[in-house]
mmCIF file of C-alpha atoms in Angstrom:
data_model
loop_
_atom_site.group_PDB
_atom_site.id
_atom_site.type_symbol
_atom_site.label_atom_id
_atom_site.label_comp_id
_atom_site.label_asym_id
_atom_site.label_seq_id
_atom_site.Cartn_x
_atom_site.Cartn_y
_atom_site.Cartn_z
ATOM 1 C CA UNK A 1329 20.793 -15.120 14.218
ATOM 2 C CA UNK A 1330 20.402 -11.486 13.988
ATOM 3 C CA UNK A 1331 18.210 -10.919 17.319
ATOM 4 C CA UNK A 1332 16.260 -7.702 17.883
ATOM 5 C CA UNK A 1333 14.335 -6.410 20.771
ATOM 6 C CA UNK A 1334 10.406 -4.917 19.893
ATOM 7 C CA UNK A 1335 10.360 -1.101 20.671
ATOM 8 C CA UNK A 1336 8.779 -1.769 23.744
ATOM 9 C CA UNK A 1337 11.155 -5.134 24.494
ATOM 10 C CA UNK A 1338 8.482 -7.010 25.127
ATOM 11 C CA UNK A 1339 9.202 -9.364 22.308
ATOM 12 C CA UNK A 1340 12.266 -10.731 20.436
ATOM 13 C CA UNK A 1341 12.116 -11.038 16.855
ATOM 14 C CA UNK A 1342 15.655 -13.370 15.320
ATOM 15 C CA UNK A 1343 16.097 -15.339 12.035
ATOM 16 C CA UNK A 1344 17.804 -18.501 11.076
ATOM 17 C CA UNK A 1345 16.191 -21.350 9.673
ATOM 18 C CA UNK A 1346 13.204 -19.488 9.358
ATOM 19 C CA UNK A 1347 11.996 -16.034 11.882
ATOM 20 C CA UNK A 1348 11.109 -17.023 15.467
ATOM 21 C CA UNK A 1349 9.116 -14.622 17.194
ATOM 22 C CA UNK A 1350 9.873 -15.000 21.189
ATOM 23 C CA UNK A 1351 8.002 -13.298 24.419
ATOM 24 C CA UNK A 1352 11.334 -11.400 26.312
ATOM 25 C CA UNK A 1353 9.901 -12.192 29.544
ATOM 26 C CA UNK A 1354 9.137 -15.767 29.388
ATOM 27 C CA UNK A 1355 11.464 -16.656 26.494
ATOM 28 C CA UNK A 1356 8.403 -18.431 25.038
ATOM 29 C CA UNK A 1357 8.583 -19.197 21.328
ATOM 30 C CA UNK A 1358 5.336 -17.045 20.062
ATOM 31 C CA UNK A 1359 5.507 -17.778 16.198
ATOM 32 C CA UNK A 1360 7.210 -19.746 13.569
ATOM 33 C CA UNK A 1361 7.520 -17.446 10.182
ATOM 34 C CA UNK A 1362 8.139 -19.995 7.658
ATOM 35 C CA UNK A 1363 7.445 -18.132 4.371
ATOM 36 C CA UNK A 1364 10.934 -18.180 3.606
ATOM 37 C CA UNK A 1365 12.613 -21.156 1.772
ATOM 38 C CA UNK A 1366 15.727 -20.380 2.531
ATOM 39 C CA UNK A 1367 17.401 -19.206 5.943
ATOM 40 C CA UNK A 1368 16.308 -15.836 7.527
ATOM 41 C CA UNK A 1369 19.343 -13.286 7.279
ATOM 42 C CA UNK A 1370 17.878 -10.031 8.813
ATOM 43 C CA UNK A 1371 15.291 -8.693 10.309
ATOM 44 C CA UNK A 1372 14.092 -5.203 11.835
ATOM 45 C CA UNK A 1373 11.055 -3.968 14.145
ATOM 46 C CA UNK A 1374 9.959 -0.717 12.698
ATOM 47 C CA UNK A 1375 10.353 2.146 15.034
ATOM 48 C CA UNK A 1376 6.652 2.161 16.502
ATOM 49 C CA UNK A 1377 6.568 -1.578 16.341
ATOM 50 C CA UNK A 1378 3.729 -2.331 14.587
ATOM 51 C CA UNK A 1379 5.644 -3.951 11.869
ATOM 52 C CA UNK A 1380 8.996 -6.060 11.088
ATOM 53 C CA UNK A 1381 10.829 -7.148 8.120
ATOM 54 C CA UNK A 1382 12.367 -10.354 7.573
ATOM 55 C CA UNK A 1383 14.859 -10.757 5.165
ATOM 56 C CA UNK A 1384 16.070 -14.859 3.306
ATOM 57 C CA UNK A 1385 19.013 -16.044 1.542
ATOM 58 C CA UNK A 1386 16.348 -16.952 -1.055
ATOM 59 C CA UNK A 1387 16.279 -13.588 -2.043
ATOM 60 C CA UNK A 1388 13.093 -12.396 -0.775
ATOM 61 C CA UNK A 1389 11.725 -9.726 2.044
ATOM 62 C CA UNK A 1390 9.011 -9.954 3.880
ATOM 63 C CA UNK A 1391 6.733 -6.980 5.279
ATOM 64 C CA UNK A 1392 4.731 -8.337 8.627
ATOM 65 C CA UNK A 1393 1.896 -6.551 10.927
ATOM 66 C CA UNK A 1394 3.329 -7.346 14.272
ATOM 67 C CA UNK A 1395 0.170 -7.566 15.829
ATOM 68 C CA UNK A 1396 -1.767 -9.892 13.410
ATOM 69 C CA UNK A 1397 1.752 -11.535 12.655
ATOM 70 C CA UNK A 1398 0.149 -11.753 9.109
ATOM 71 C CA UNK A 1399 2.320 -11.131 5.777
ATOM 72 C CA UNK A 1400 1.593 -6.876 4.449
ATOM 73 C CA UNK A 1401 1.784 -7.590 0.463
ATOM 74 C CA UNK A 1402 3.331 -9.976 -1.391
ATOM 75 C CA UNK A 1403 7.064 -10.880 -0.734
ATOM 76 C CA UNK A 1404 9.556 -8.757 -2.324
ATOM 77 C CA UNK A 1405 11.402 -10.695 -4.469
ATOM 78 C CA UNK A 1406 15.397 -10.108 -5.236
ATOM 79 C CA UNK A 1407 18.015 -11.153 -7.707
ATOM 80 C CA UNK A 1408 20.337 -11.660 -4.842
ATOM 81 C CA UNK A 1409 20.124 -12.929 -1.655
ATOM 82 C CA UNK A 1410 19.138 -10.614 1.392
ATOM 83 C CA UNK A 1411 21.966 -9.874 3.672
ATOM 84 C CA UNK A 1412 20.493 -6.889 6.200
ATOM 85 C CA UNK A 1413 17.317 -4.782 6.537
ATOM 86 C CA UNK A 1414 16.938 -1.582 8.535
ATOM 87 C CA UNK A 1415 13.885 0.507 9.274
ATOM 88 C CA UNK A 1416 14.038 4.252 8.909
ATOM 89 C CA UNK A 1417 13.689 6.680 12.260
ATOM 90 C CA UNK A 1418 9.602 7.810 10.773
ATOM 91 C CA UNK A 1419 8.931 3.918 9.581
ATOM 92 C CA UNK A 1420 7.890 5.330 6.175
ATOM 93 C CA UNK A 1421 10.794 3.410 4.337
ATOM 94 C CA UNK A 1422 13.299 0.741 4.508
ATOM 95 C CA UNK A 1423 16.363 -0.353 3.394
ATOM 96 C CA UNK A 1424 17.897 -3.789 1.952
ATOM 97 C CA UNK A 1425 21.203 -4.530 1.506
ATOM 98 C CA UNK A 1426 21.908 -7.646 -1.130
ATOM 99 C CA UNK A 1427 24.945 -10.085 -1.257
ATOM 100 C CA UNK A 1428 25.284 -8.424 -4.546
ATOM 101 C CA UNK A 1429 26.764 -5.395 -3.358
ATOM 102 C CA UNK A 1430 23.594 -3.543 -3.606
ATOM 103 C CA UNK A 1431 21.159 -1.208 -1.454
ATOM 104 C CA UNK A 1432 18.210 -0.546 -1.762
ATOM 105 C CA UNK A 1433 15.361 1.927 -0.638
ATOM 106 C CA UNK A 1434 12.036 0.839 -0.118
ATOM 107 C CA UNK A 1435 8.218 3.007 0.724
ATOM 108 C CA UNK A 1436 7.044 1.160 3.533
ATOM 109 C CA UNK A 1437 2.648 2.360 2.291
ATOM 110 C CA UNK A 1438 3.254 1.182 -1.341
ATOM 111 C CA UNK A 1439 6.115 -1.523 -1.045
ATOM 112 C CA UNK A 1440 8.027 0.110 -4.090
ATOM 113 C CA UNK A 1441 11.429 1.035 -4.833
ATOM 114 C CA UNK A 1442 12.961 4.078 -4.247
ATOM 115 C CA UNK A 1443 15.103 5.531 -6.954
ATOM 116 C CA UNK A 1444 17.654 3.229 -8.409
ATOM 117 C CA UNK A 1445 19.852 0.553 -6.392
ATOM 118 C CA UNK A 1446 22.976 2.464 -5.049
ATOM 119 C CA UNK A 1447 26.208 0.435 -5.609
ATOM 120 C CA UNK A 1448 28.253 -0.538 -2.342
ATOM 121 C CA UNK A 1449 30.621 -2.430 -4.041
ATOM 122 C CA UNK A 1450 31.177 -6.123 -2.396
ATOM 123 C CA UNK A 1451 28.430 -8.168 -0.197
ATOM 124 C CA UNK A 1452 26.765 -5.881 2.039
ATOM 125 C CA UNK A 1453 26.296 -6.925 5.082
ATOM 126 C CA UNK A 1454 24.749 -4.010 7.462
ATOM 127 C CA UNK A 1455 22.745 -0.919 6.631
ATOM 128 C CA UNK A 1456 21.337 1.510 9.442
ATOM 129 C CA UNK A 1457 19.716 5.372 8.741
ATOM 130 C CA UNK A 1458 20.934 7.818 10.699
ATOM 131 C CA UNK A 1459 18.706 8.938 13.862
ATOM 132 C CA UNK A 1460 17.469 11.850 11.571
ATOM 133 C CA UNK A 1461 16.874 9.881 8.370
ATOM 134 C CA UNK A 1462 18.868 12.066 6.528
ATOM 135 C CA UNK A 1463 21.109 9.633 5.812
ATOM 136 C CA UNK A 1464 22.306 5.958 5.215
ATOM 137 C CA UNK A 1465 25.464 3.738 6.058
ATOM 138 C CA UNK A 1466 25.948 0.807 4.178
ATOM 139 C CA UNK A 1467 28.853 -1.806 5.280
ATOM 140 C CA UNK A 1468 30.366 -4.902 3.264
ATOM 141 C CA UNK A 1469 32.620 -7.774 3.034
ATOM 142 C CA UNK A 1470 35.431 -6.153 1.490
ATOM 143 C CA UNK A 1471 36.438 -4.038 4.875
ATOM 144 C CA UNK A 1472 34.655 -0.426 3.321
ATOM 145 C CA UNK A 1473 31.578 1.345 4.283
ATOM 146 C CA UNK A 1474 29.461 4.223 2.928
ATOM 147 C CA UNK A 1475 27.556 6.636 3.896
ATOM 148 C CA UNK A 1476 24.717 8.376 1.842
ATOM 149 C CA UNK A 1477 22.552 10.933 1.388
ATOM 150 C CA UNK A 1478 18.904 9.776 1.628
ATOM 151 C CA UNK A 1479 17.426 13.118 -0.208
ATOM 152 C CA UNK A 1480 19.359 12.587 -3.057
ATOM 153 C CA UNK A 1481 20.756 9.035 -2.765
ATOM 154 C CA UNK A 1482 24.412 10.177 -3.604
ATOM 155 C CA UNK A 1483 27.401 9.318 -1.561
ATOM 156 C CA UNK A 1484 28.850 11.523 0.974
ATOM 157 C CA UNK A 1485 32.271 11.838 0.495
ATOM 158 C CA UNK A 1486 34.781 9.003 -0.036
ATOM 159 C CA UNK A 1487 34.319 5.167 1.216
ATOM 160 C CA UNK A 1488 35.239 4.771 4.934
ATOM 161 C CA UNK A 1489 37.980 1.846 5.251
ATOM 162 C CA UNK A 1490 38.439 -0.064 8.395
ATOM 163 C CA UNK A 1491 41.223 -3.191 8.886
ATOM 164 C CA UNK A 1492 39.008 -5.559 9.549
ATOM 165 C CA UNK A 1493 35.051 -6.188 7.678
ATOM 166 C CA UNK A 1494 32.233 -4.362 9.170
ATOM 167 C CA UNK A 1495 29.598 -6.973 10.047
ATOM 168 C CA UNK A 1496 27.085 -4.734 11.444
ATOM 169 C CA UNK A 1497 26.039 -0.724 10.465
ATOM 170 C CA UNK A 1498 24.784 1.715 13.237
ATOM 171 C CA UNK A 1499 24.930 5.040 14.238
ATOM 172 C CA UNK A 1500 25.597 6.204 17.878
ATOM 173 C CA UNK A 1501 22.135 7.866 18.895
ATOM 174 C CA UNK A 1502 22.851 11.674 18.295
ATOM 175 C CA UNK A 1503 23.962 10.646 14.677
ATOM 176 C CA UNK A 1504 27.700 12.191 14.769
ATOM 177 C CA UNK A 1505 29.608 8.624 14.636
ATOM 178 C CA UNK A 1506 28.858 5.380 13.483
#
């Protein structure tokens, strides 16, 4: 589940019952991530690729060095379970969105939280930054997304309603849609 490419697409990082690591050329299986007791929801190459997140159903995110393929700190550990993980453009932060409805903003040097947990309302289940990491999106369940401002971590204007649930969050690469 939830396959992403390395920067350089040289490797493919994707959860399930625990986060494979697989070469993209040979489609050989490079490393078994089995920290997690629970399955692996979401995970994210940061934008140089010298680290990923993984993100459980057991409530927990993982930090990784890419190249050592060795745990950075302690897991962070939740009171929900971990439904998406996004990288911002620089790599200095990250975000987690919980089944719980919340987000979260993370310092990618110190591992803490960033302000308070914003409120998205139902199960989130996609968060992206915008190419300038100025701001956030945030999708759930319950067919609404948000966007937000990362300075100041308020929303920008109203919830954005669709017909159906957004499953995934992303911007198109000049930021002006999502």
């Amino acid at each position: 589940t939830c396959p992403t490419f390395s920067p350089n697409g040289s490797r493919i990082l994707a959860g399930g019952d625990r986060a494979r690591l697989w070469d993209s050329a040979t489609l050989k299986c490079l490393h078994e991530f089995r920290q997690h007791r629970r399955p692996v929801s979401s995970v994210a190459f940061s934008p140089d690729g010298s680290q990923f997140l993984t993100g459980s159903y057991d409530g927990t995110t993982q930090l990784w060095d890419a190249v050592t393929l060795e745990p950075i700190g302690k897991p962070l550990i939740h009171q929900s379970e971990v439904k998406a993980v996004a990288f911002s453009p620089n790599g200095t932060q990250f975000l987690i969105g919980f089944a719980d409805g919340t987000i979260r903003l993370w310092d990618t040097t110190t591992l803490k939280p960033i302000g308070t947990p914003l409120q998205q309302v139902k199960v989130v289940c996609g968060v992206a930054f915008s190419p300038d990491g100025s701001q956030l999106l945030a999708c759930s369940i319950d067919r609404m997304a948000r966007l937000w401002d990362v300075a100041t971590l308020k929303p920008i204007g109203p919830p954005l309603e669709h017909f159906s649930w957004w499953p995934h969050a992303s911007f198109s690469p000049d930021g002006s849609e999502i």
